[in-house]
Amino acid sequence: MSESFRTLDRADVKGKRVLVRVDLNVPMDNGKVTDATRLERIAPTIIEIADKGGKVILLAHFGRPKGRDAKDSLKPVAQELALILKRPVAFAEDCVGEAAEKAVAAMKDGDILCLENTRFHKEEEKNDPAFVAALAKLGDIYVNDAFSAAHRAHASTEGLGHKLPAYAGRTMQAELVALSKALEAPRKPVIAVIGGAKVSTKLELLENLIAKVDALVIGGGMANTFLHAQGITIGKSLAEKEMAATAQRILEKAEAKGCAIVLPVDAIVAFHFEANTPSHAYGLDAIPDGGMILDIGPLSIERVKSAIDDAATLVWNGPLGAFELKPFDQGTVAAAKHAAERTKAGLLVSVAGGGDTVAALNAAGVAGDLTYLSTAGGAFLEWLEGKPLPGVEVLRVK
Ligand code: AMP
């Protein structure tokens, strides 16, 4: 897949003004960056362009400001980035107009400049042509290294790609290569593990996956809807009973496509939705009326593990139980550890992503042992849904 995109290998950046779209949307508390993972991820692209003699001009959004708002300034993020890069990062108080133009004009080859939050201008999210032109004036080349924002057709994520020669940065490239290995040209058989709260939010994702994978493990609250659709009594478990017909249709479609569906065969049930509340494993024919299924049971864990053993490639999104509440993280943790072991043994290519999934895999202590962990949230989910991502499409070799 990487070959079908223009990467930095094809870009001649020396002496050029390079507009680099990055993800600076880091968690902050009281003006301090609390998790610098995203900054560490973009460092290689910035260093490479600077070391090749390009002028690195960083473009990014932060938060969801309505107009200019000091609390969403990128200034403290630029300062933190300088510490990570161990190089000076200049800052311009605006991303277009005089402040930006002056700051760019003052740059020498190899310098790094961060422009203020693109979302201080409402035209950014509208992909407004005049705003795109104002940004394009600042650069000779456009590099997009923000896969996490690639599902949005905004001025800095998509519009610029039509105005300037456009390339994928190294982080974007790594993400595209990993995702391609997982679904576009995977080693077969491919298994998807999908959990989380609801069927309704993951409908498109399920429909896309059953057409592409050999087996689909369904866990978490969403499995309850499938169990209910099959006539199983699920007590007071979280479920979308009105989605029963949809769940049934998905099961039928999966069968027609030759995709095996792995649903829980037992469950951990409690009577309160809280940590450390008493709980027991039940067979599906014996879920108590007042009980709530909060995790998959021990037999289900064994089934999920053996389903993973049968696969050469794994795609994962969503926890298999209410993992934030101990001990209802056990199904998720056991499956995650198993996937990590198979990956480390060279038997499995494993790609996981989505906000809760990253948290769950971190909690299981195996986040670093999978082949690739995408922190991209919305963009990762849209990719799982099979949707073209505008910020990626614009980098495609035509
Ligand atoms: P999602 O954002 O759709 O991936 O859903 C993640 C949320 O689903 C997490 O907060 C989990 O606690 C929740 N969840 C997973 N399984 C269950 C379950 N059996 N009952 C209630 N909540 C669950």
CSV table of C-alpha atoms and ligand atoms in Angstrom, one decimal:
chain,number,residue,atom,x,y,z
A,1,MET,CA,0.0,0.0,0.0
A,2,SER,CA,2.8,2.4,0.8
A,3,GLU,CA,3.9,2.3,-2.8
A,4,SER,CA,0.6,3.6,-3.9
A,5,PHE,CA,1.2,6.7,-1.8
A,6,ARG,CA,3.7,9.4,-2.3
A,7,THR,CA,6.1,9.2,0.7
A,8,LEU,CA,9.0,11.3,1.8
A,9,ASP,CA,11.3,9.1,-0.3
A,10,ARG,CA,10.0,10.9,-3.3
A,11,ALA,CA,10.2,14.5,-1.9
A,12,ASP,CA,13.1,16.9,-2.5
A,13,VAL,CA,12.8,19.0,0.6
A,14,LYS,CA,16.2,20.8,0.5
A,15,GLY,CA,15.7,24.6,0.7
A,16,LYS,CA,11.9,24.1,0.5
A,17,ARG,CA,9.2,25.4,2.8
A,18,VAL,CA,7.5,22.2,3.9
A,19,LEU,CA,4.0,22.5,5.4
A,20,VAL,CA,3.7,19.5,7.7
A,21,ARG,CA,0.2,18.6,9.0
A,22,VAL,CA,0.7,16.9,12.3
A,23,ASP,CA,-1.4,15.7,15.3
A,24,LEU,CA,-0.7,18.0,18.2
A,25,ASN,CA,-3.9,17.2,19.9
A,26,VAL,CA,-2.3,16.0,23.1
A,27,PRO,CA,-3.9,15.8,26.5
A,28,MET,CA,-3.2,18.9,28.6
A,29,ASP,CA,-3.8,19.7,32.3
A,30,ASN,CA,-3.3,23.3,33.5
A,31,GLY,CA,-1.2,24.3,30.5
A,32,LYS,CA,1.1,21.2,30.7
A,33,VAL,CA,1.2,18.3,28.3
A,34,THR,CA,0.3,15.1,30.3
A,35,ASP,CA,1.0,12.5,27.6
A,36,ALA,CA,3.5,13.3,24.9
A,37,THR,CA,3.0,10.0,22.9
A,38,ARG,CA,1.7,11.9,19.8
A,39,LEU,CA,4.7,14.3,19.9
A,40,GLU,CA,7.1,11.4,20.0
A,41,ARG,CA,5.4,9.8,17.0
A,42,ILE,CA,5.8,12.8,14.7
A,43,ALA,CA,9.4,13.5,15.8
A,44,PRO,CA,11.0,11.3,13.1
A,45,THR,CA,9.2,13.1,10.2
A,46,ILE,CA,10.2,16.5,11.5
A,47,ILE,CA,13.8,15.6,12.2
A,48,GLU,CA,14.1,13.9,8.8
A,49,ILE,CA,12.8,17.0,6.9
A,50,ALA,CA,14.9,19.4,8.9
A,51,ASP,CA,18.1,17.3,8.5
A,52,LYS,CA,17.5,17.2,4.8
A,53,GLY,CA,17.6,21.0,4.8
A,54,GLY,CA,13.8,21.6,4.6
A,55,LYS,CA,12.1,24.4,6.5
A,56,VAL,CA,9.6,22.6,8.7
A,57,ILE,CA,6.3,24.5,9.1
A,58,LEU,CA,3.9,22.7,11.4
A,59,LEU,CA,0.2,22.9,11.0
A,60,ALA,CA,-2.3,21.4,13.5
A,61,HIS,CA,-5.6,21.8,15.2
A,62,PHE,CA,-6.1,21.7,19.0
A,63,GLY,CA,-9.5,21.0,20.7
A,64,ARG,CA,-12.7,22.3,19.3
A,65,PRO,CA,-12.5,26.1,19.7
A,66,LYS,CA,-15.2,28.4,18.3
A,67,GLY,CA,-12.9,31.2,17.0
A,68,ARG,CA,-9.6,32.3,18.7
A,69,ASP,CA,-9.4,31.1,22.3
A,70,ALA,CA,-6.3,31.3,24.4
A,71,LYS,CA,-7.0,28.0,26.2
A,72,ASP,CA,-6.6,26.2,22.9
A,73,SER,CA,-3.4,27.8,21.8
A,74,LEU,CA,-0.7,25.5,20.5
A,75,LYS,CA,2.1,27.6,22.1
A,76,PRO,CA,2.6,25.3,25.2
A,77,VAL,CA,2.5,22.2,22.9
A,78,ALA,CA,5.2,23.7,20.7
A,79,GLN,CA,7.4,24.3,23.7
A,80,GLU,CA,6.9,20.7,24.8
A,81,LEU,CA,7.7,19.5,21.2
A,82,ALA,CA,11.0,21.5,21.4
A,83,LEU,CA,12.0,19.5,24.5
A,84,ILE,CA,11.2,16.2,22.7
A,85,LEU,CA,13.0,17.2,19.5
A,86,LYS,CA,15.9,18.8,21.5
A,87,ARG,CA,15.8,21.6,18.9
A,88,PRO,CA,14.2,25.1,19.0
A,89,VAL,CA,10.7,25.3,17.7
A,90,ALA,CA,9.6,28.8,16.8
A,91,PHE,CA,6.0,29.8,17.1
A,92,ALA,CA,3.7,32.1,15.1
A,93,GLU,CA,0.6,33.6,16.6
A,94,ASP,CA,-1.5,32.8,13.6
A,95,CYS,CA,-1.5,30.1,10.9
A,96,VAL,CA,-2.3,32.5,8.0
A,97,GLY,CA,-1.7,36.2,7.2
A,98,GLU,CA,1.1,38.5,8.3
A,99,ALA,CA,2.2,36.8,11.5
A,100,ALA,CA,2.6,33.5,9.7
A,101,GLU,CA,4.2,35.0,6.6
A,102,LYS,CA,6.8,37.0,8.6
A,103,ALA,CA,7.7,33.9,10.7
A,104,VAL,CA,8.1,31.8,7.6
A,105,ALA,CA,10.2,34.4,5.8
A,106,ALA,CA,12.6,34.5,8.8
A,107,MET,CA,13.3,30.7,8.6
A,108,LYS,CA,16.6,29.2,7.6
A,109,ASP,CA,17.0,25.8,6.1
A,110,GLY,CA,16.5,23.1,8.8
A,111,ASP,CA,14.5,25.4,11.1
A,112,ILE,CA,11.2,24.3,12.7
A,113,LEU,CA,8.2,26.6,13.1
A,114,CYS,CA,4.8,25.8,14.6
A,115,LEU,CA,1.8,27.8,13.5
A,116,GLU,CA,-1.1,28.6,15.8
A,117,ASN,CA,-4.2,26.3,15.9
A,118,THR,CA,-5.8,26.0,12.5
A,119,ARG,CA,-9.2,25.8,14.1
A,120,PHE,CA,-9.0,29.4,15.3
A,121,HIS,CA,-10.4,30.0,11.7
A,122,LYS,CA,-13.8,28.5,11.0
A,123,GLU,CA,-12.7,28.2,7.4
A,124,GLU,CA,-10.4,25.3,8.3
A,125,GLU,CA,-13.3,22.8,8.9
A,126,LYS,CA,-15.1,24.2,5.9
A,127,ASN,CA,-12.2,23.4,3.7
A,128,ASP,CA,-12.6,27.0,2.4
A,129,PRO,CA,-10.7,27.6,-0.9
A,130,ALA,CA,-9.5,31.1,0.1
A,131,PHE,CA,-8.2,29.7,3.4
A,132,VAL,CA,-6.5,26.8,1.7
A,133,ALA,CA,-4.9,29.4,-0.7
A,134,ALA,CA,-3.7,31.5,2.3
A,135,LEU,CA,-2.1,28.3,3.9
A,136,ALA,CA,-0.6,27.2,0.5
A,137,LYS,CA,1.1,30.6,0.2
A,138,LEU,CA,3.3,29.6,3.1
A,139,GLY,CA,4.8,26.5,1.6
A,140,ASP,CA,6.2,24.8,-1.5
A,141,ILE,CA,5.4,21.2,-0.4
A,142,TYR,CA,2.8,19.6,1.8
A,143,VAL,CA,3.4,16.6,4.0
A,144,ASN,CA,0.6,15.0,6.0
A,145,ASP,CA,1.7,13.1,9.0
A,146,ALA,CA,-1.7,13.1,10.8
A,147,PHE,CA,-3.5,9.9,10.1
A,148,SER,CA,-5.7,10.6,13.1
A,149,ALA,CA,-7.2,13.6,11.3
A,150,ALA,CA,-7.3,12.0,7.9
A,151,HIS,CA,-11.1,11.2,8.1
A,152,ARG,CA,-11.8,14.9,7.9
A,153,ALA,CA,-11.8,16.8,4.7
A,154,HIS,CA,-10.5,20.0,6.2
A,155,ALA,CA,-8.2,22.7,4.7
A,156,SER,CA,-5.1,21.5,6.4
A,157,THR,CA,-5.9,17.8,6.1
A,158,GLU,CA,-7.2,17.6,2.6
A,159,GLY,CA,-7.5,20.9,0.8
A,160,LEU,CA,-3.8,21.6,0.8
A,161,GLY,CA,-3.1,18.3,-0.9
A,162,HIS,CA,-4.8,19.6,-4.0
A,163,LYS,CA,-2.8,22.9,-4.1
A,164,LEU,CA,0.8,21.7,-3.3
A,165,PRO,CA,2.8,18.5,-4.1
A,166,ALA,CA,1.6,16.2,-1.4
A,167,TYR,CA,3.4,13.4,0.5
A,168,ALA,CA,2.8,11.1,3.5
A,169,GLY,CA,5.0,11.7,6.5
A,170,ARG,CA,6.7,8.7,8.2
A,171,THR,CA,4.0,8.2,10.9
A,172,MET,CA,1.3,8.3,8.3
A,173,GLN,CA,3.3,5.9,6.1
A,174,ALA,CA,3.7,3.5,9.1
A,175,GLU,CA,0.0,3.6,9.8
A,176,LEU,CA,-0.9,2.9,6.1
A,177,VAL,CA,1.5,0.0,5.9
A,178,ALA,CA,0.2,-1.5,9.1
A,179,LEU,CA,-3.5,-1.1,8.1
A,180,SER,CA,-2.8,-2.5,4.7
A,181,LYS,CA,-1.2,-5.6,6.2
A,182,ALA,CA,-4.3,-6.1,8.4
A,183,LEU,CA,-7.1,-5.9,5.9
A,184,GLU,CA,-6.1,-5.0,2.3
A,185,ALA,CA,-3.4,-7.6,1.7
A,186,PRO,CA,-3.4,-9.7,4.9
A,187,ARG,CA,-2.0,-13.0,5.6
A,188,LYS,CA,-5.0,-15.3,5.8
A,189,PRO,CA,-7.0,-16.4,7.8
A,190,VAL,CA,-8.0,-13.1,9.2
A,191,ILE,CA,-9.9,-12.7,12.5
A,192,ALA,CA,-11.5,-9.6,13.8
A,193,VAL,CA,-12.3,-9.1,17.5
A,194,ILE,CA,-14.9,-6.5,18.1
A,195,GLY,CA,-16.2,-5.5,21.5
A,196,GLY,CA,-17.6,-2.4,23.1
A,197,ALA,CA,-20.9,-1.2,24.3
A,198,LYS,CA,-23.3,-1.0,21.4
A,199,VAL,CA,-24.2,-2.6,18.0
A,200,SER,CA,-25.7,0.7,16.8
A,201,THR,CA,-22.3,2.6,16.8
A,202,LYS,CA,-20.5,-0.3,15.1
A,203,LEU,CA,-23.0,-1.4,12.5
A,204,GLU,CA,-21.1,-0.2,9.5
A,205,LEU,CA,-17.9,-1.6,10.9
A,206,LEU,CA,-19.5,-5.1,11.4
A,207,GLU,CA,-21.0,-5.1,7.9
A,208,ASN,CA,-17.6,-4.2,6.4
A,209,LEU,CA,-15.7,-6.7,8.4
A,210,ILE,CA,-17.9,-9.7,7.7
A,211,ALA,CA,-17.3,-9.2,4.0
A,212,LYS,CA,-13.5,-9.2,4.6
A,213,VAL,CA,-12.5,-11.5,7.5
A,214,ASP,CA,-12.7,-15.2,8.0
A,215,ALA,CA,-13.9,-15.1,11.6
A,216,LEU,CA,-15.5,-12.4,13.7
A,217,VAL,CA,-15.4,-12.5,17.5
A,218,ILE,CA,-18.1,-10.4,19.1
A,219,GLY,CA,-17.8,-9.5,22.8
A,220,GLY,CA,-18.7,-6.7,25.2
A,221,GLY,CA,-22.1,-5.2,25.6
A,222,MET,CA,-22.8,-5.6,21.9
A,223,ALA,CA,-22.7,-9.4,22.2
A,224,ASN,CA,-25.7,-9.2,24.5
A,225,THR,CA,-27.8,-7.8,21.7
A,226,PHE,CA,-26.8,-10.8,19.5
A,227,LEU,CA,-27.5,-13.3,22.3
A,228,HIS,CA,-30.9,-11.6,22.9
A,229,ALA,CA,-31.6,-11.9,19.2
A,230,GLN,CA,-31.0,-15.6,19.4
A,231,GLY,CA,-33.6,-15.9,22.1
A,232,ILE,CA,-31.2,-16.1,25.1
A,233,THR,CA,-32.4,-14.5,28.3
A,234,ILE,CA,-29.9,-11.8,29.2
A,235,GLY,CA,-31.4,-10.4,32.4
A,236,LYS,CA,-30.6,-6.7,33.0
A,237,SER,CA,-27.6,-6.7,30.8
A,238,LEU,CA,-26.8,-3.7,28.6
A,239,ALA,CA,-28.4,-4.4,25.2
A,240,GLU,CA,-30.2,-2.7,22.4
A,241,LYS,CA,-33.2,-5.0,22.1
A,242,GLU,CA,-34.6,-2.9,19.3
A,243,MET,CA,-31.6,-3.9,17.2
A,244,ALA,CA,-32.4,-7.7,17.4
A,245,ALA,CA,-33.5,-7.9,13.8
A,246,THR,CA,-30.3,-6.0,12.7
A,247,ALA,CA,-28.2,-8.4,14.7
A,248,GLN,CA,-30.0,-11.4,13.2
A,249,ARG,CA,-29.4,-9.9,9.7
A,250,ILE,CA,-25.7,-9.6,10.4
A,251,LEU,CA,-25.5,-13.2,11.5
A,252,GLU,CA,-27.2,-14.3,8.3
A,253,LYS,CA,-25.0,-12.1,6.1
A,254,ALA,CA,-21.9,-13.5,7.8
A,255,GLU,CA,-23.0,-17.0,7.1
A,256,ALA,CA,-23.6,-16.2,3.5
A,257,LYS,CA,-20.1,-14.7,3.2
A,258,GLY,CA,-18.4,-17.6,4.9
A,259,CYS,CA,-17.4,-15.5,8.0
A,260,ALA,CA,-17.6,-17.6,11.2
A,261,ILE,CA,-19.1,-15.6,14.1
A,262,VAL,CA,-17.8,-16.4,17.5
A,263,LEU,CA,-20.2,-15.3,20.2
A,264,PRO,CA,-19.8,-15.8,24.0
A,265,VAL,CA,-20.9,-19.3,25.3
A,266,ASP,CA,-20.8,-18.2,28.9
A,267,ALA,CA,-20.7,-15.0,30.9
A,268,ILE,CA,-19.6,-13.3,34.1
A,269,VAL,CA,-22.7,-11.9,35.7
A,270,ALA,CA,-23.0,-9.4,38.6
A,271,PHE,CA,-26.0,-7.6,40.1
A,272,HIS,CA,-24.4,-4.2,40.3
A,273,PHE,CA,-22.4,-2.2,37.8
A,274,GLU,CA,-19.4,-1.5,40.0
A,275,ALA,CA,-15.9,-2.7,40.6
A,276,ASN,CA,-15.4,-5.8,42.9
A,277,THR,CA,-19.1,-6.4,43.2
A,278,PRO,CA,-19.7,-10.2,43.7
A,279,SER,CA,-19.9,-12.0,40.4
A,280,HIS,CA,-20.1,-15.6,39.0
A,281,ALA,CA,-19.7,-17.4,35.7
A,282,TYR,CA,-23.0,-18.7,34.2
A,283,GLY,CA,-23.9,-20.7,31.2
A,284,LEU,CA,-26.1,-18.9,28.7
A,285,ASP,CA,-29.1,-21.0,29.6
A,286,ALA,CA,-28.9,-19.8,33.2
A,287,ILE,CA,-28.4,-16.0,33.3
A,288,PRO,CA,-30.4,-14.8,36.3
A,289,ASP,CA,-33.2,-12.4,35.7
A,290,GLY,CA,-31.8,-9.5,37.7
A,291,GLY,CA,-28.2,-10.1,36.6
A,292,MET,CA,-25.9,-8.2,34.2
A,293,ILE,CA,-23.4,-9.7,31.9
A,294,LEU,CA,-20.2,-7.7,32.5
A,295,ASP,CA,-17.6,-9.9,30.8
A,296,ILE,CA,-17.2,-13.0,28.8
A,297,GLY,CA,-16.8,-16.2,30.8
A,298,PRO,CA,-13.9,-18.7,31.1
A,299,LEU,CA,-15.2,-21.0,28.4
A,300,SER,CA,-15.6,-18.1,26.0
A,301,ILE,CA,-12.1,-16.9,26.8
A,302,GLU,CA,-10.8,-20.4,25.7
A,303,ARG,CA,-12.9,-20.1,22.5
A,304,VAL,CA,-11.5,-16.7,21.7
A,305,LYS,CA,-8.0,-17.9,22.3
A,306,SER,CA,-8.4,-20.8,20.0
A,307,ALA,CA,-10.0,-18.6,17.4
A,308,ILE,CA,-6.9,-16.4,17.6
A,309,ASP,CA,-4.7,-19.5,17.3
A,310,ASP,CA,-6.4,-20.3,14.0
A,311,ALA,CA,-5.7,-16.9,12.6
A,312,ALA,CA,-2.6,-15.4,10.9
A,313,THR,CA,-3.9,-11.8,11.1
A,314,LEU,CA,-5.9,-10.1,13.8
A,315,VAL,CA,-7.8,-6.8,13.8
A,316,TRP,CA,-9.1,-5.6,17.2
A,317,ASN,CA,-11.4,-2.9,18.3
A,318,GLY,CA,-13.4,-2.6,21.5
A,319,PRO,CA,-13.1,-4.3,25.0
A,320,LEU,CA,-14.8,-7.7,25.5
A,321,GLY,CA,-16.3,-6.6,28.9
A,322,ALA,CA,-16.7,-3.6,31.2
A,323,PHE,CA,-12.9,-3.6,31.5
A,324,GLU,CA,-12.7,-0.4,33.5
A,325,LEU,CA,-14.3,-2.2,36.5
A,326,LYS,CA,-12.1,-5.0,37.9
A,327,PRO,CA,-12.5,-8.0,37.7
A,328,PHE,CA,-14.6,-7.5,34.5
A,329,ASP,CA,-11.4,-6.8,32.5
A,330,GLN,CA,-10.4,-10.5,32.6
A,331,GLY,CA,-11.8,-11.5,29.2
A,332,THR,CA,-10.2,-8.5,27.5
A,333,VAL,CA,-6.9,-9.0,29.3
A,334,ALA,CA,-6.7,-12.8,28.6
A,335,ALA,CA,-7.4,-12.3,24.9
A,336,ALA,CA,-5.0,-9.4,24.7
A,337,LYS,CA,-2.2,-11.3,26.3
A,338,HIS,CA,-2.8,-14.3,24.1
A,339,ALA,CA,-2.7,-12.1,21.0
A,340,ALA,CA,0.5,-10.5,22.2
A,341,GLU,CA,2.2,-13.9,22.8
A,342,ARG,CA,1.2,-15.2,19.3
A,343,THR,CA,2.5,-11.9,17.8
A,344,LYS,CA,5.8,-12.2,19.7
A,345,ALA,CA,6.2,-15.7,18.6
A,346,GLY,CA,5.9,-14.5,15.0
A,347,LEU,CA,2.6,-16.4,14.4
A,348,LEU,CA,0.3,-13.4,14.2
A,349,VAL,CA,0.1,-10.0,12.6
A,350,SER,CA,-2.0,-8.0,15.1
A,351,VAL,CA,-3.4,-4.5,14.6
A,352,ALA,CA,-5.6,-2.8,17.2
A,353,GLY,CA,-7.1,0.7,17.6
A,354,GLY,CA,-9.7,3.0,18.9
A,355,GLY,CA,-9.7,5.0,22.2
A,356,ASP,CA,-11.0,2.3,24.6
A,357,THR,CA,-9.0,-0.4,23.0
A,358,VAL,CA,-5.8,1.5,23.5
A,359,ALA,CA,-6.7,2.0,27.1
A,360,ALA,CA,-7.6,-1.7,27.5
A,361,LEU,CA,-4.4,-3.0,25.9
A,362,ASN,CA,-2.4,-0.6,28.0
A,363,ALA,CA,-4.2,-1.9,31.1
A,364,ALA,CA,-3.4,-5.4,30.0
A,365,GLY,CA,0.3,-4.4,29.7
A,366,VAL,CA,0.6,-5.6,26.1
A,367,ALA,CA,0.2,-2.4,24.1
A,368,GLY,CA,3.8,-2.6,22.9
A,369,ASP,CA,3.6,-6.3,22.0
A,370,LEU,CA,1.1,-6.0,19.1
A,371,THR,CA,2.3,-5.5,15.6
A,372,TYR,CA,0.7,-2.1,15.5
A,373,LEU,CA,-1.5,-0.1,17.8
A,374,SER,CA,-3.3,2.8,16.2
A,375,THR,CA,-4.1,5.8,18.4
A,376,ALA,CA,-6.1,7.3,15.7
A,377,GLY,CA,-9.6,6.9,17.2
A,378,GLY,CA,-12.2,8.1,14.7
A,379,ALA,CA,-10.0,7.7,11.6
A,380,PHE,CA,-9.2,4.1,12.6
A,381,LEU,CA,-12.9,3.3,13.0
A,382,GLU,CA,-13.8,4.9,9.6
A,383,TRP,CA,-11.0,2.8,8.1
A,384,LEU,CA,-12.5,-0.3,9.7
A,385,GLU,CA,-15.8,0.7,8.2
A,386,GLY,CA,-14.2,0.6,4.8
A,387,LYS,CA,-14.6,4.3,4.1
A,388,PRO,CA,-12.1,6.2,2.0
A,389,LEU,CA,-10.3,8.7,4.2
A,390,PRO,CA,-10.1,12.1,2.4
A,391,GLY,CA,-6.6,13.0,3.9
A,392,VAL,CA,-5.3,9.7,2.7
A,393,GLU,CA,-6.9,9.7,-0.7
A,394,VAL,CA,-5.2,13.0,-1.6
A,395,LEU,CA,-1.8,11.4,-1.1
A,396,ARG,CA,-2.5,8.5,-3.5
A,397,VAL,CA,-0.3,8.2,-6.6
A,398,LYS,CA,-2.6,8.9,-9.5
B,1,AMP,P1,-17.0,1.3,22.8
B,1,AMP,O1,-16.7,2.8,23.0
B,1,AMP,O2,-18.2,1.1,21.9
B,1,AMP,O3,-15.8,0.5,22.3
B,1,AMP,O4,-17.4,0.7,24.2
B,1,AMP,C1,-16.6,0.6,25.2
B,1,AMP,C2,-17.3,0.6,26.5
B,1,AMP,O5,-18.1,-0.6,26.5
B,1,AMP,C3,-16.4,0.5,27.7
B,1,AMP,O6,-16.7,1.6,28.5
B,1,AMP,C4,-16.9,-0.8,28.4
B,1,AMP,O7,-17.0,-0.7,29.8
B,1,AMP,C5,-18.3,-1.0,27.8
B,1,AMP,N1,-18.7,-2.4,27.9
B,1,AMP,C6,-18.1,-3.5,27.4
B,1,AMP,N2,-18.7,-4.6,27.7
B,1,AMP,C7,-19.8,-4.3,28.5
B,1,AMP,C8,-20.8,-5.0,29.2
B,1,AMP,N3,-20.9,-6.3,29.1
B,1,AMP,N4,-21.7,-4.3,29.9
B,1,AMP,C9,-21.6,-3.0,30.0
B,1,AMP,N5,-20.7,-2.2,29.4
B,1,AMP,C10,-19.7,-2.9,28.7
